[in-house]
Amino acid sequence: MATENNALNLSQGFPEFPVSQELIDLVYRNMQIGHNQYAPMPGLPILREAIAGKIQHIGGVAINADSEITVTVGAAEAIFSSIMALVGKGDEVIVLEPAYDCYIPAIELAGATPVPIPLNQPDFSPNWQLIRESITSNTKMLMINYPHNPSGAILKPEDIVELKQLLEDYPELMLLSDEVYEHIIFDGKEHLSVLKDVFLASRSVVVYSFGKTFHATGWKIGYVVAPEAIMHEIRKVHQYNCFTVNTPTQFAIAEYLQNENNYLSLNDMYEKKRDFFANAVSASKFKVVPSYGTYFQILSYDEVSDLPDMEFAEKLTREYGLASIPVSAFYSNKKDDHLLRFCFAKGEDTLQKAADILCRI
Ligand SMILES: Cc1ncc(COP(=O)(O)O)c(C=O)c1O
């Protein structure tokens, strides 16, 4: 619809600015020197070593690069292969909503039953009591995603305490933690990865995306980390799902990861964009819902219109030339709180134009 209406597109979550020339050169060089054939099924050892090194470098637990990391076709394949491997008919999987759109279809394809549980409002934190109440003898997995798409909420230390207690109380429960926005977190806060705790790491499948971290969503490359026995199962699906991921990019990223600045500089860069956009819309009637991570900003239009969010987002696209995502799209019951998600991974020009439109409404 954004294309049809020639609208500014702040809907889909992809960066507008270029991939680092150094990283592009590394991919090109690896193609030129002949790294163009199949990589090993779990990913190049050199890349898995670099990933394990990075996890430890940022305060995570020791991960065995050989048996506990698999390079995947983006985080989406990591999620799909993990769910296919680990749940099936008769199993229930708790999904916290609003949720990224690939979770529930994967659970259903695996033959399991998704159990959607709403996050608290207005801060999008997990409702631990509701999560506990929804656990049955069939509950196999809990899925979490922080920093959170679409809200930008992050995990707090008290959430980690609750999470640990929950997994201690339910020894059969597995956690799937989607941490694709691990390096986009603001205000000097720390991303509380489940891989920073030995106990949580021993019970978790954790997924990541180089597409998000290196502004290269079109490259579709990510990875999954899990304890060896669980990874053994995930690899059985990965092997026949896609077998492996393109080789030159793996070599290039292995080298690029050696410089911590290449991933640690993201926080500042995106924080400036968040502040620029929030500041530019502050003169409008739209209300900023605080974003603490990711490259998404939720705005409430409560004071602007009574329309349902889907209709309002369509109107905004068609009549005002600005595309966003209605947050009801992230709920299986289409819960509508009059919220729209805007992606601020754009240049200041684009963000200013979008804010000007919002200020006119
Ligand atoms: C929360 C979340 N998980 C997973 C993905 C998929 O990541 P990838 O593009 O690496 O498959 C996305 C992409 O938007 C996302 O927002």
Tab-separated table of N, CA, C and O and ligand atoms in Angstrom, residues 12-14 72-79 99-103 145-150 178-181 207-212 216-218 220-223 294-296 330 341, ligand 1:
chain	number	residue	atom	x	y	z
A	12	GLN	N	7.552	-1.414	7.360
A	12	GLN	CA	8.396	-2.608	7.527
A	12	GLN	C	9.700	-2.255	8.241
A	12	GLN	O	10.241	-1.155	8.058
A	13	GLY	N	10.211	-3.224	9.026
A	13	GLY	CA	11.397	-2.965	9.832
A	13	GLY	C	12.687	-3.213	9.077
A	13	GLY	O	13.317	-4.256	9.229
A	14	PHE	N	13.073	-2.247	8.238
A	14	PHE	CA	14.369	-2.391	7.569
A	14	PHE	C	15.064	-1.039	7.500
A	14	PHE	O	14.418	-0.006	7.335
A	72	THR	N	22.166	-19.658	10.608
A	72	THR	CA	20.867	-19.904	9.973
A	72	THR	C	20.540	-18.826	8.925
A	72	THR	O	21.186	-17.778	8.882
A	73	VAL	N	19.502	-19.109	8.144
A	73	VAL	CA	19.038	-18.143	7.140
A	73	VAL	C	18.196	-17.084	7.874
A	73	VAL	O	16.972	-17.102	7.847
A	74	GLY	N	18.867	-16.199	8.558
A	74	GLY	CA	18.193	-15.188	9.368
A	74	GLY	C	17.639	-15.793	10.645
A	74	GLY	O	17.645	-17.027	10.841
A	75	ALA	N	17.166	-14.904	11.522
A	75	ALA	CA	16.558	-15.389	12.771
A	75	ALA	C	15.276	-16.142	12.470
A	75	ALA	O	14.898	-17.056	13.204
A	76	ALA	N	14.611	-15.788	11.380
A	76	ALA	CA	13.337	-16.433	11.057
A	76	ALA	C	13.532	-17.937	10.848
A	76	ALA	O	12.733	-18.746	11.338
A	77	GLU	N	14.609	-18.313	10.140
A	77	GLU	CA	14.846	-19.758	9.953
A	77	GLU	C	15.248	-20.412	11.283
A	77	GLU	O	14.877	-21.549	11.556
A	78	ALA	N	15.992	-19.662	12.094
A	78	ALA	CA	16.378	-20.193	13.409
A	78	ALA	C	15.120	-20.508	14.231
A	78	ALA	O	15.019	-21.557	14.875
A	79	ILE	N	14.154	-19.597	14.176
A	79	ILE	CA	12.907	-19.779	14.931
A	79	ILE	C	12.128	-20.964	14.348
A	79	ILE	O	11.672	-21.850	15.074
A	99	ALA	N	3.149	-9.928	19.175
A	99	ALA	CA	4.296	-10.770	18.837
A	99	ALA	C	4.634	-10.671	17.368
A	99	ALA	O	3.762	-10.451	16.521
A	100	TYR	N	5.920	-10.857	17.071
A	100	TYR	CA	6.415	-10.891	15.689
A	100	TYR	C	5.655	-11.975	14.918
A	100	TYR	O	5.341	-13.041	15.461
A	101	ASP	N	5.418	-11.714	13.634
A	101	ASP	CA	4.412	-12.517	12.928
A	101	ASP	C	4.785	-13.946	12.565
A	101	ASP	O	3.917	-14.713	12.169
A	102	CYS	N	6.057	-14.352	12.699
A	102	CYS	CA	6.378	-15.722	12.255
A	102	CYS	C	6.209	-16.765	13.365
A	102	CYS	O	6.304	-17.955	13.100
A	103	TYR	N	5.950	-16.338	14.601
A	103	TYR	CA	5.911	-17.314	15.693
A	103	TYR	C	4.720	-18.285	15.561
A	103	TYR	O	4.887	-19.497	15.556
A	145	ASN	N	10.595	-12.093	23.512
A	145	ASN	CA	11.328	-11.271	22.532
A	145	ASN	C	11.611	-9.901	23.145
A	145	ASN	O	10.745	-9.047	23.191
A	146	TYR	N	12.836	-9.736	23.632
A	146	TYR	CA	13.277	-8.434	24.151
A	146	TYR	C	14.682	-8.153	23.668
A	146	TYR	O	15.468	-9.097	23.657
A	147	PRO	N	15.032	-6.910	23.304
A	147	PRO	CA	14.172	-5.769	23.068
A	147	PRO	C	13.013	-6.142	22.131
A	147	PRO	O	13.219	-6.875	21.162
A	148	HIS	N	11.851	-5.595	22.421
A	148	HIS	CA	10.601	-6.120	21.882
A	148	HIS	C	10.108	-5.387	20.633
A	148	HIS	O	9.980	-4.171	20.621
A	149	ASN	N	9.844	-6.194	19.621
A	149	ASN	CA	9.138	-5.719	18.438
A	149	ASN	C	7.670	-6.077	18.644
A	149	ASN	O	7.381	-7.255	18.852
A	150	PRO	N	6.732	-5.162	18.621
A	150	PRO	CA	6.798	-3.803	18.086
A	150	PRO	C	7.006	-2.679	19.096
A	150	PRO	O	7.088	-1.524	18.683
A	178	ASP	N	14.016	-14.605	21.571
A	178	ASP	CA	14.335	-13.930	20.307
A	178	ASP	C	15.025	-12.618	20.658
A	178	ASP	O	14.389	-11.680	21.139
A	179	GLU	N	16.335	-12.562	20.420
A	179	GLU	CA	17.133	-11.396	20.836
A	179	GLU	C	17.735	-10.682	19.632
A	179	GLU	O	18.868	-10.212	19.662
A	180	VAL	N	16.946	-10.600	18.547
A	180	VAL	CA	17.520	-10.026	17.318
A	180	VAL	C	17.906	-8.553	17.478
A	180	VAL	O	18.758	-8.055	16.761
A	181	TYR	N	17.282	-7.861	18.442
A	181	TYR	CA	17.621	-6.432	18.637
A	181	TYR	C	18.578	-6.231	19.815
A	181	TYR	O	18.611	-5.167	20.424
A	207	VAL	N	17.877	-16.828	19.615
A	207	VAL	CA	18.082	-16.544	18.191
A	207	VAL	C	18.519	-15.098	17.965
A	207	VAL	O	18.102	-14.188	18.686
A	208	TYR	N	19.355	-14.923	16.929
A	208	TYR	CA	19.950	-13.624	16.615
A	208	TYR	C	19.947	-13.398	15.103
A	208	TYR	O	19.846	-14.362	14.325
A	209	SER	N	20.132	-12.139	14.721
A	209	SER	CA	20.088	-11.786	13.306
A	209	SER	C	21.223	-10.827	12.938
A	209	SER	O	21.279	-9.710	13.454
A	210	PHE	N	22.116	-11.256	12.048
A	210	PHE	CA	23.129	-10.316	11.545
A	210	PHE	C	22.481	-9.266	10.650
A	210	PHE	O	23.006	-8.184	10.475
A	211	GLY	N	21.340	-9.622	10.049
A	211	GLY	CA	20.621	-8.661	9.220
A	211	GLY	C	20.286	-7.410	10.002
A	211	GLY	O	20.441	-6.285	9.511
A	212	LYS	N	19.833	-7.584	11.250
A	212	LYS	CA	19.470	-6.438	12.087
A	212	LYS	C	20.724	-5.688	12.524
A	212	LYS	O	20.771	-4.462	12.517
A	216	ALA	N	21.635	-5.191	7.197
A	216	ALA	CA	21.650	-5.970	5.960
A	216	ALA	C	20.536	-7.016	6.025
A	216	ALA	O	20.782	-8.213	5.889
A	217	THR	N	19.313	-6.538	6.220
A	217	THR	CA	18.212	-7.502	6.406
A	217	THR	C	18.041	-8.386	5.173
A	217	THR	O	17.585	-9.523	5.290
A	218	GLY	N	18.438	-7.874	3.998
A	218	GLY	CA	18.292	-8.649	2.766
A	218	GLY	C	19.302	-9.787	2.633
A	218	GLY	O	19.180	-10.621	1.739
A	220	LYS	N	19.771	-12.022	4.919
A	220	LYS	CA	19.147	-13.158	5.620
A	220	LYS	C	20.198	-14.097	6.214
A	220	LYS	O	20.399	-15.227	5.760
A	221	ILE	N	20.851	-13.624	7.248
A	221	ILE	CA	21.804	-14.486	7.954
A	221	ILE	C	21.716	-14.198	9.454
A	221	ILE	O	21.666	-13.043	9.880
A	222	GLY	N	21.629	-15.258	10.230
A	222	GLY	CA	21.534	-15.145	11.677
A	222	GLY	C	22.075	-16.407	12.316
A	222	GLY	O	22.807	-17.171	11.657
A	223	TYR	N	21.744	-16.632	13.569
A	223	TYR	CA	22.222	-17.864	14.210
A	223	TYR	C	21.361	-18.201	15.415
A	223	TYR	O	20.605	-17.366	15.916
A	294	THR	N	15.295	-1.571	20.109
A	294	THR	CA	14.823	-1.830	18.733
A	294	THR	C	14.861	-0.548	17.912
A	294	THR	O	15.262	0.502	18.426
A	295	TYR	N	14.400	-0.612	16.660
A	295	TYR	CA	14.291	0.631	15.888
A	295	TYR	C	12.834	0.957	15.607
A	295	TYR	O	12.498	1.475	14.549
A	296	PHE	N	11.990	0.663	16.614
A	296	PHE	CA	10.572	0.953	16.471
A	296	PHE	C	10.101	1.951	17.525
A	296	PHE	O	10.551	1.922	18.671
A	330	PHE	N	-0.291	-7.459	15.413
A	330	PHE	CA	0.620	-8.327	16.173
A	330	PHE	C	-0.111	-9.155	17.235
A	330	PHE	O	0.524	-9.808	18.044
A	341	ARG	N	2.876	1.433	14.881
A	341	ARG	CA	4.328	1.261	14.985
A	341	ARG	C	5.017	1.937	13.808
A	341	ARG	O	4.643	1.728	12.657
B	1	LIG	C1	11.444	-9.891	16.570
B	1	LIG	C2	11.986	-10.401	15.294
B	1	LIG	N1	12.414	-11.664	15.221
B	1	LIG	C3	12.919	-12.181	14.092
B	1	LIG	C4	13.001	-11.421	12.936
B	1	LIG	C5	13.541	-12.036	11.684
B	1	LIG	O1	14.888	-11.748	11.518
B	1	LIG	P1	15.667	-12.162	10.168
B	1	LIG	O2	15.391	-11.106	9.157
B	1	LIG	O3	17.093	-12.252	10.573
B	1	LIG	O4	15.110	-13.487	9.755
B	1	LIG	C6	12.551	-10.100	12.947
B	1	LIG	C7	12.588	-9.273	11.734
B	1	LIG	O5	11.921	-8.270	11.615
B	1	LIG	C8	12.036	-9.573	14.171
B	1	LIG	O6	11.610	-8.310	14.248
